[in-house]
Each structure stands twice: as C-alpha cells, then as structure tokens.
Amino acid sequence: MPFAASIGGLLLVSGCSSEISVTRVGASGRIGYGESITPAGISQETNNLLGNFLLEETFEERPTELVMELEELFRSEPQPGYLAALADCSLNIGLRYRSDPDTAARYYLSAALYSYGYLAALDRPDLEPYNAERLLMMRIYNLATTELFDYLHRRGLHLKSSFSLNAAGGQRVNFQSPEFELPLAPEHFGDYLLCADYRTKNLTHISRSFGVGAPLICELTEDAIREGGQTRFAEQQTLPATLLIRFEMPERGVLNARLLYLDSKNRETVRLGKYNLPVEQDFSTPLAYMVRNPLPFDYLTYMLRPEATRQMQGLYMFEPFREDRIPVVLVHGLMSNIRTWMQLINTLQSDPVLRKHYQFWGFTYSSGNPVLLSAKMLRDDLLLEEERLRESGRSTEMFSRMVIVGHSMGGLVAKTMAMNSGDRLLESVLGEDYQEKLEGLEPEQRLFVEEMMNFEALPFAKRLVFFAVPHHGSEMAQSWIAHLGSSLIRLPVTLVTRGEGIFKALMDHGVFMPDDTKFATGIDNLDPDNRMLNFLRSLPFAPGVVYHSVIGNREEDGVPGGSDGIVPYLSSHLDGAASELVVKSGHSVQVNPLAIQELRRILIEHLRQFPELKVDLPKFPDKVGNETKNPR
C-alpha cells in the first residue's frame, strides 16, 4: 500500500540491496557451470588419436564399438593418452544421448571410471606438474559425476546402500553404501541438489574454486534446526558439499564404487590413488539458493509487529558450530534481517584463512523493539551459548575471541556487549531511591529491568566493527514520518503489560518513550535527543576491547564528512577507533565491496593477536586505501 511504502522508503536505514537468488537452468545449462567444467566436444588430442587409428566414423556412428576398440588399444599399449581418450569420448557420447537417460548413464559411468583411473593410477603430478591432460581429466570426471548423480537422484538411488549399473564398456559396477563426511548426520539433510543446475543472481563475488567432484546444495531438515542442542540455523539453511565417486577393484575382479559426500567447507583436498587433489568447491550457489524464497513477511511487518514475528528473533548459525573457530556475530539494522549479510558472508567465505578460523553467526530482532530490549536478547543468547559450551565440556578458547559486527541500529545493539552501565542508568531514570522502587516489583519484573538496564561487558566480546552506525543519532528519526512509523509499532505484549509500577516510572522519565504516552520504540532510540542514545554515547568501552568504524559517504570516497543519506559522518565517527574507513556508499555500506574487504583485513589483523594459531597471514600496509588507523 502506498502509505506503508512511503514509511518503508523513509525509514529503511538498513538499505536492502538487490535480492540475492538463483535461477534454475537444469541439465541444459550445466555445460556453462564454472565456465570451463567441460570441453566443447572432444579435445584435439582425442581427435588426433581417432584419426591415427581411423576411428572417426566409429565415434560418430557406432559408439559402443568405439569404446571396445579404445579399450583394446589401451590394453595392448597402456598409455595415459589412450585412457584419456576413452574418458573424453565416453563423456561426449553420453551428452549425445541425453534424450535417452539410461543409455547416457552407461557412458557417464564409463567417463567417470576412466577419468578416475587416469587420475588415481596413471597421472604423474610430481613429474609433470603442468600436464594439460590432467586438467581435462578432472573436468571430464566432474561433469560425468554431475550427470551420473542427476540420473541416480531421479531414480532415488543416490542414498541406496546397494545397487548395480552397467558401464558402456561392459563392466558391471556395484555401488556400495555411500560415505558421508559431512558436518551433520545424514538424517539432518532433506535433499541434495546439484549446484550446476543453478545460476546465482546479484552476487558481487562468486566463491568457487576448481578441483575434483560435483558441488552440491545440501538442504537441512526442520529437525536440524537445533542440532546437538546448539543455536538454531537460519531459515531454509543449506550447506555446501562436494560429491565424488570412488572406484575400487577387489581381488575377485568385481568392480565396486561408492558415492562420497564431502564437507567442502572444511575439506580442501581428497586423495585419489597416490596423490591429493583439490576438492571442487562452490559456496556461492548454496548460499544464494538458501535465500531464493521471500520471507513469510516483509521488512515493514517485521518492524511494526515484533510480537507477531517473535519466532524469527534470536541468534542463528550459518554453519554447524565448531569449537576451533572464532565466532563473528552479525547484527543487522532497522527494518532488516540476517539476509542483509549474505553478500558479505559470500565474499569472506572464499578466503581460505577466514574459512578455517572463523564461523559466521547472525542475530535477528524486530527493530521496532527498544534498543536495550534487543540488546538484552542478544546478551542472553550469547551467554546461553557460552553456558552450553562449558556444560558440554568443549573448549571456550575460540569463543572467548569473539568479533561482533553491527550495521546501523545493530551497531547500537552490539556496542552494549562491550560496555558496563553499572547502576547509572537505573539511577538516572528512577532517581537515587531506585533500589526501593525495584524492591516493590515482582521478582521476575525486577530481574528483567536489572538485566536490561544494568548490563556488563561480555568478557568474550573482544572486537567490534561498526558499519554506518548512528552513535549520535539520525535527524531522520525526528521527522514526522518517523514519528508516525513509531506510533504504528506494536511492542510485545510481555513488555507492555509490565507498564505498572516500574514501567510507569520509566515512561515518566522518557527512557522507553519520547513522552508519557507510550514506550519508546527502536525508531525513537535513533533520535539524537533520545535519553538512552545519549547514555550509551557517554559510556566508555570496556578495557581491552578493540573497535573499528566503516562509514559511508554518498558523495566522495575517503572523505571524513558528509552523509550516507541516513547517518552523517559526525554521528558514525568514534574517537579511539583502531581504524576508520570511509567509502563512497549509501547507508547499505555492509554490501559495499570495499567495506567487505575492510572487514576481511580487520579479521586477519584479529588473528595476529593469537600467534599460537601459527597462521601464515598476509601483511597490509599501514594505510589501506583512504583508511585512517590508530595503533591498537
């Protein structure tokens, strides 16, 4: 509706970028996946071999006979090039028979078998590191595995413990129980989809690397949301994986095969025969597939109806918990959700150093809630995670090195994780006799108020990064349209119904509300004159906490001034920051590629504090772009 749209347009301080998604291309589009996954027809070397033995016509008209001829040629003279030609011809014949899936599958199986045999037995990467034939065999193996998986998946065989297929060369291949080297048990995955069947939309970076295997999108089931008692995963969570087919030749001459599902996020190489080869990885397609569907509610509803959307609020993980990785907690801004971080996550996860040492979490909340209430929710969730970690007997070493990243309002929520309010806020609001007033409350009410207004810095929050955060407020929050939007927000019933006693005093003192008529909302908390905002501004960060600022300027790159269209530079600037970078950007600075690269630099610098990790880290110059840095 136009009215709601006008409010949304003016209050959208999170700034949504173009929606990330995927387009399904199916089998016909697989050839273009990865740009060079397969050659266009047989290679020149294969074509030469066919010509040398007068097999061109056989290749075109009698494919089964061709395979037999080439096999006989290889048996009489076991040259690697002959096996490569077998794999090359088998793949291209299979693609020729796509309209006949059963026939095509026989050739795909042969192509996978021959290329695997080449890579596992005949390849010599130690003697021939620049062998182009090896690259061709890896490409053929990948596409043959992709096409064969599609065939097995359509027939429900991809998870079967036992079945057999015939290859084009007459071999009977017995498939045994698949192996799962995934971060969750197989029952937590609902389906496995081929990345090659999809193309990403609106990503600024493609996180993909070449190796062996067929990249997969692993969909999690609803039961996996709280795997192992840990925090829930994000809605429609997916994980990346890579499928391989291993072939084995037992003593009795029976050819066995096995599907191997690898955790590509945590596996860089796989052993084929005598050598380790890189694993084909695709992190972008699973991530884009995860957010392909719109949310069940829009951004405006999420802000205006905190109670109706409360099931969406809380701490999420974008990958299974690892005690050996540092959490990076991402806190979104006003009228937004954890999807706003997908561009950033997609880019950073392509860095093998960050992938090995960090894990990304997200915190989502209704930005209609008062900032201190959202901060209490985040603090409670993080403390609960620490408690679960300790109770399970796992190490808390990496957890205690946490980095928290906040965008816009999310930065105000995040900064309270590294501050000590003491009783100053309570005394400021309730007066010197605040203890007496608290004693008049029910125990549950008293605990709620004390935890929200008398908070302590979390000892494990070691570094904060602020993206376009209005530390001093935004004048837009004083506009009539902002006040109108604030008046439409329906705060949680559990908060409003506590309005007797202590909350009447809070109302009278203007902490939760701009006057004595209603609780203050998240929008009200962005007003430069808001009491809560000014109180947070007066608090110092806890000793030892390092913080950074990334600020947008719509007009000019690297200029400490101006505005991102919502928050002026003077509001985002913080004295004492370890670094400050100004990029030419609107308020959605968290999706700006230069801002994302700045976070990469910060995360790498964070690792330097822990030499015991023995990480080989890149070095950065003292001045990065237009950044100003303070020694810290």
PDB file of C-alpha atoms in Angstrom, residues 204-328:
ATOM      1  CA  THR A 204      29.187  -9.303  -6.397  1.00  0.00           C
ATOM      2  CA  HIS A 205      31.593 -12.191  -5.801  1.00  0.00           C
ATOM      3  CA  ILE A 206      31.494 -15.846  -6.884  1.00  0.00           C
ATOM      4  CA  SER A 207      33.045 -18.093  -4.232  1.00  0.00           C
ATOM      5  CA  ARG A 208      34.061 -21.115  -6.263  1.00  0.00           C
ATOM      6  CA  SER A 209      37.324 -22.993  -6.784  1.00  0.00           C
ATOM      7  CA  PHE A 210      38.343 -25.685  -9.250  1.00  0.00           C
ATOM      8  CA  GLY A 211      39.128 -29.256  -8.210  1.00  0.00           C
ATOM      9  CA  VAL A 212      37.539 -32.698  -8.440  1.00  0.00           C
ATOM     10  CA  GLY A 213      33.920 -33.528  -7.679  1.00  0.00           C
ATOM     11  CA  ALA A 214      30.398 -32.257  -8.222  1.00  0.00           C
ATOM     12  CA  PRO A 215      29.387 -29.390  -5.862  1.00  0.00           C
ATOM     13  CA  LEU A 216      26.064 -29.881  -4.079  1.00  0.00           C
ATOM     14  CA  ILE A 217      23.473 -27.839  -2.223  1.00  0.00           C
ATOM     15  CA  CYS A 218      22.548 -29.709   0.972  1.00  0.00           C
ATOM     16  CA  GLU A 219      19.140 -28.730   2.351  1.00  0.00           C
ATOM     17  CA  LEU A 220      18.663 -29.116   6.096  1.00  0.00           C
ATOM     18  CA  THR A 221      15.512 -30.605   7.554  1.00  0.00           C
ATOM     19  CA  GLU A 222      13.373 -28.826  10.127  1.00  0.00           C
ATOM     20  CA  ASP A 223      14.682 -31.278  12.740  1.00  0.00           C
ATOM     21  CA  ALA A 224      18.212 -29.995  12.151  1.00  0.00           C
ATOM     22  CA  ILE A 225      17.356 -26.506  13.414  1.00  0.00           C
ATOM     23  CA  ARG A 226      18.655 -27.303  16.889  1.00  0.00           C
ATOM     24  CA  GLU A 227      21.252 -29.914  16.031  1.00  0.00           C
ATOM     25  CA  GLY A 228      23.208 -31.044  19.073  1.00  0.00           C
ATOM     26  CA  GLY A 229      21.484 -28.563  21.393  1.00  0.00           C
ATOM     27  CA  GLN A 230      23.224 -25.659  19.715  1.00  0.00           C
ATOM     28  CA  THR A 231      21.651 -22.475  18.371  1.00  0.00           C
ATOM     29  CA  ARG A 232      19.213 -22.861  15.515  1.00  0.00           C
ATOM     30  CA  PHE A 233      20.235 -22.479  11.931  1.00  0.00           C
ATOM     31  CA  ALA A 234      18.902 -19.760   9.691  1.00  0.00           C
ATOM     32  CA  GLU A 235      15.607 -20.284   7.903  1.00  0.00           C
ATOM     33  CA  GLN A 236      15.901 -22.563   4.828  1.00  0.00           C
ATOM     34  CA  GLN A 237      19.511 -23.259   5.820  1.00  0.00           C
ATOM     35  CA  THR A 238      21.717 -25.008   3.276  1.00  0.00           C
ATOM     36  CA  LEU A 239      25.292 -26.246   3.460  1.00  0.00           C
ATOM     37  CA  PRO A 240      27.811 -26.759   0.649  1.00  0.00           C
ATOM     38  CA  ALA A 241      29.160 -30.220  -0.161  1.00  0.00           C
ATOM     39  CA  THR A 242      31.011 -31.979  -2.960  1.00  0.00           C
ATOM     40  CA  LEU A 243      30.194 -35.412  -4.351  1.00  0.00           C
ATOM     41  CA  LEU A 244      32.850 -37.836  -5.538  1.00  0.00           C
ATOM     42  CA  ILE A 245      32.626 -41.364  -6.917  1.00  0.00           C
ATOM     43  CA  ARG A 246      35.360 -43.705  -5.705  1.00  0.00           C
ATOM     44  CA  PHE A 247      36.084 -46.851  -7.690  1.00  0.00           C
ATOM     45  CA  GLU A 248      37.683 -49.952  -6.164  1.00  0.00           C
ATOM     46  CA  MET A 249      38.906 -53.193  -7.768  1.00  0.00           C
ATOM     47  CA  PRO A 250      38.752 -56.071  -5.214  1.00  0.00           C
ATOM     48  CA  GLU A 251      40.679 -59.308  -5.546  1.00  0.00           C
ATOM     49  CA  ARG A 252      37.874 -61.228  -7.291  1.00  0.00           C
ATOM     50  CA  GLY A 253      37.781 -58.760 -10.142  1.00  0.00           C
ATOM     51  CA  VAL A 254      34.397 -57.268  -9.173  1.00  0.00           C
ATOM     52  CA  LEU A 255      34.318 -53.532  -9.761  1.00  0.00           C
ATOM     53  CA  ASN A 256      32.919 -51.609  -6.793  1.00  0.00           C
ATOM     54  CA  ALA A 257      32.024 -47.946  -6.491  1.00  0.00           C
ATOM     55  CA  ARG A 258      30.912 -45.689  -3.692  1.00  0.00           C
ATOM     56  CA  LEU A 259      29.393 -42.197  -3.543  1.00  0.00           C
ATOM     57  CA  LEU A 260      31.341 -39.937  -1.197  1.00  0.00           C
ATOM     58  CA  TYR A 261      29.660 -36.801   0.201  1.00  0.00           C
ATOM     59  CA  LEU A 262      32.372 -34.389   1.356  1.00  0.00           C
ATOM     60  CA  ASP A 263      32.122 -31.309   3.561  1.00  0.00           C
ATOM     61  CA  SER A 264      33.693 -28.905   1.076  1.00  0.00           C
ATOM     62  CA  LYS A 265      33.640 -26.063   3.614  1.00  0.00           C
ATOM     63  CA  ASN A 266      36.154 -27.933   5.745  1.00  0.00           C
ATOM     64  CA  ARG A 267      37.913 -30.132   3.212  1.00  0.00           C
ATOM     65  CA  GLU A 268      40.473 -28.711   0.800  1.00  0.00           C
ATOM     66  CA  THR A 269      41.862 -31.906  -0.758  1.00  0.00           C
ATOM     67  CA  VAL A 270      40.946 -35.535  -1.395  1.00  0.00           C
ATOM     68  CA  ARG A 271      43.203 -38.486  -2.096  1.00  0.00           C
ATOM     69  CA  LEU A 272      42.866 -40.307  -5.403  1.00  0.00           C
ATOM     70  CA  GLY A 273      45.372 -43.115  -5.673  1.00  0.00           C
ATOM     71  CA  LYS A 274      48.825 -41.849  -4.740  1.00  0.00           C
ATOM     72  CA  TYR A 275      48.049 -38.147  -4.899  1.00  0.00           C
ATOM     73  CA  ASN A 276      45.993 -35.480  -3.154  1.00  0.00           C
ATOM     74  CA  LEU A 277      43.883 -33.364  -5.469  1.00  0.00           C
ATOM     75  CA  PRO A 278      41.973 -30.169  -4.641  1.00  0.00           C
ATOM     76  CA  VAL A 279      38.254 -30.548  -3.998  1.00  0.00           C
ATOM     77  CA  GLU A 280      35.876 -28.653  -6.273  1.00  0.00           C
ATOM     78  CA  GLN A 281      34.167 -26.039  -4.079  1.00  0.00           C
ATOM     79  CA  ASP A 282      31.128 -23.842  -4.594  1.00  0.00           C
ATOM     80  CA  PHE A 283      29.995 -21.735  -1.644  1.00  0.00           C
ATOM     81  CA  SER A 284      28.006 -19.099  -3.517  1.00  0.00           C
ATOM     82  CA  THR A 285      25.300 -21.259  -5.090  1.00  0.00           C
ATOM     83  CA  PRO A 286      24.171 -22.945  -1.814  1.00  0.00           C
ATOM     84  CA  LEU A 287      24.068 -19.543  -0.090  1.00  0.00           C
ATOM     85  CA  ALA A 288      22.044 -17.926  -2.890  1.00  0.00           C
ATOM     86  CA  TYR A 289      19.715 -20.932  -3.028  1.00  0.00           C
ATOM     87  CA  MET A 290      19.110 -20.567   0.712  1.00  0.00           C
ATOM     88  CA  VAL A 291      17.592 -17.081   0.263  1.00  0.00           C
ATOM     89  CA  ARG A 292      15.812 -17.756  -3.028  1.00  0.00           C
ATOM     90  CA  ASN A 293      12.349 -17.505  -1.450  1.00  0.00           C
ATOM     91  CA  PRO A 294      10.949 -14.313   0.074  1.00  0.00           C
ATOM     92  CA  LEU A 295      10.378 -14.181   3.792  1.00  0.00           C
ATOM     93  CA  PRO A 296       6.860 -15.002   5.024  1.00  0.00           C
ATOM     94  CA  PHE A 297       6.562 -11.325   5.997  1.00  0.00           C
ATOM     95  CA  ASP A 298       8.042  -8.087   4.677  1.00  0.00           C
ATOM     96  CA  TYR A 299      10.559  -5.787   6.348  1.00  0.00           C
ATOM     97  CA  LEU A 300       7.901  -3.330   7.446  1.00  0.00           C
ATOM     98  CA  THR A 301       5.843  -6.047   9.153  1.00  0.00           C
ATOM     99  CA  TYR A 302       8.957  -7.303  10.922  1.00  0.00           C
ATOM    100  CA  MET A 303       9.458  -3.854  12.429  1.00  0.00           C
ATOM    101  CA  LEU A 304       5.840  -2.961  13.172  1.00  0.00           C
ATOM    102  CA  ARG A 305       4.785  -6.325  14.662  1.00  0.00           C
ATOM    103  CA  PRO A 306       7.552  -7.590  16.967  1.00  0.00           C
ATOM    104  CA  GLU A 307       5.190  -9.940  18.784  1.00  0.00           C
ATOM    105  CA  ALA A 308       3.828 -11.490  15.574  1.00  0.00           C
ATOM    106  CA  THR A 309       7.332 -12.238  14.299  1.00  0.00           C
ATOM    107  CA  ARG A 310       8.958 -13.220  17.594  1.00  0.00           C
ATOM    108  CA  GLN A 311       9.590 -16.792  16.394  1.00  0.00           C
ATOM    109  CA  MET A 312      12.097 -15.358  13.905  1.00  0.00           C
ATOM    110  CA  GLN A 313      14.115 -13.476  16.513  1.00  0.00           C
ATOM    111  CA  GLY A 314      17.308 -14.677  18.119  1.00  0.00           C
ATOM    112  CA  LEU A 315      20.788 -15.999  17.394  1.00  0.00           C
ATOM    113  CA  TYR A 316      21.368 -18.108  14.283  1.00  0.00           C
ATOM    114  CA  MET A 317      24.274 -20.048  12.851  1.00  0.00           C
ATOM    115  CA  PHE A 318      25.070 -20.172   9.153  1.00  0.00           C
ATOM    116  CA  GLU A 319      27.114 -23.342   9.609  1.00  0.00           C
ATOM    117  CA  PRO A 320      27.427 -26.090  12.228  1.00  0.00           C
ATOM    118  CA  PHE A 321      29.171 -24.974  15.399  1.00  0.00           C
ATOM    119  CA  ARG A 322      32.922 -25.537  15.571  1.00  0.00           C
ATOM    120  CA  GLU A 323      34.771 -25.024  18.833  1.00  0.00           C
ATOM    121  CA  ASP A 324      38.016 -24.433  16.904  1.00  0.00           C
ATOM    122  CA  ARG A 325      36.714 -21.315  15.123  1.00  0.00           C
ATOM    123  CA  ILE A 326      36.147 -17.744  16.273  1.00  0.00           C
ATOM    124  CA  PRO A 327      32.506 -16.595  16.101  1.00  0.00           C
ATOM    125  CA  VAL A 328      31.760 -13.490  14.043  1.00  0.00           C
TER     126      VAL A 328
END
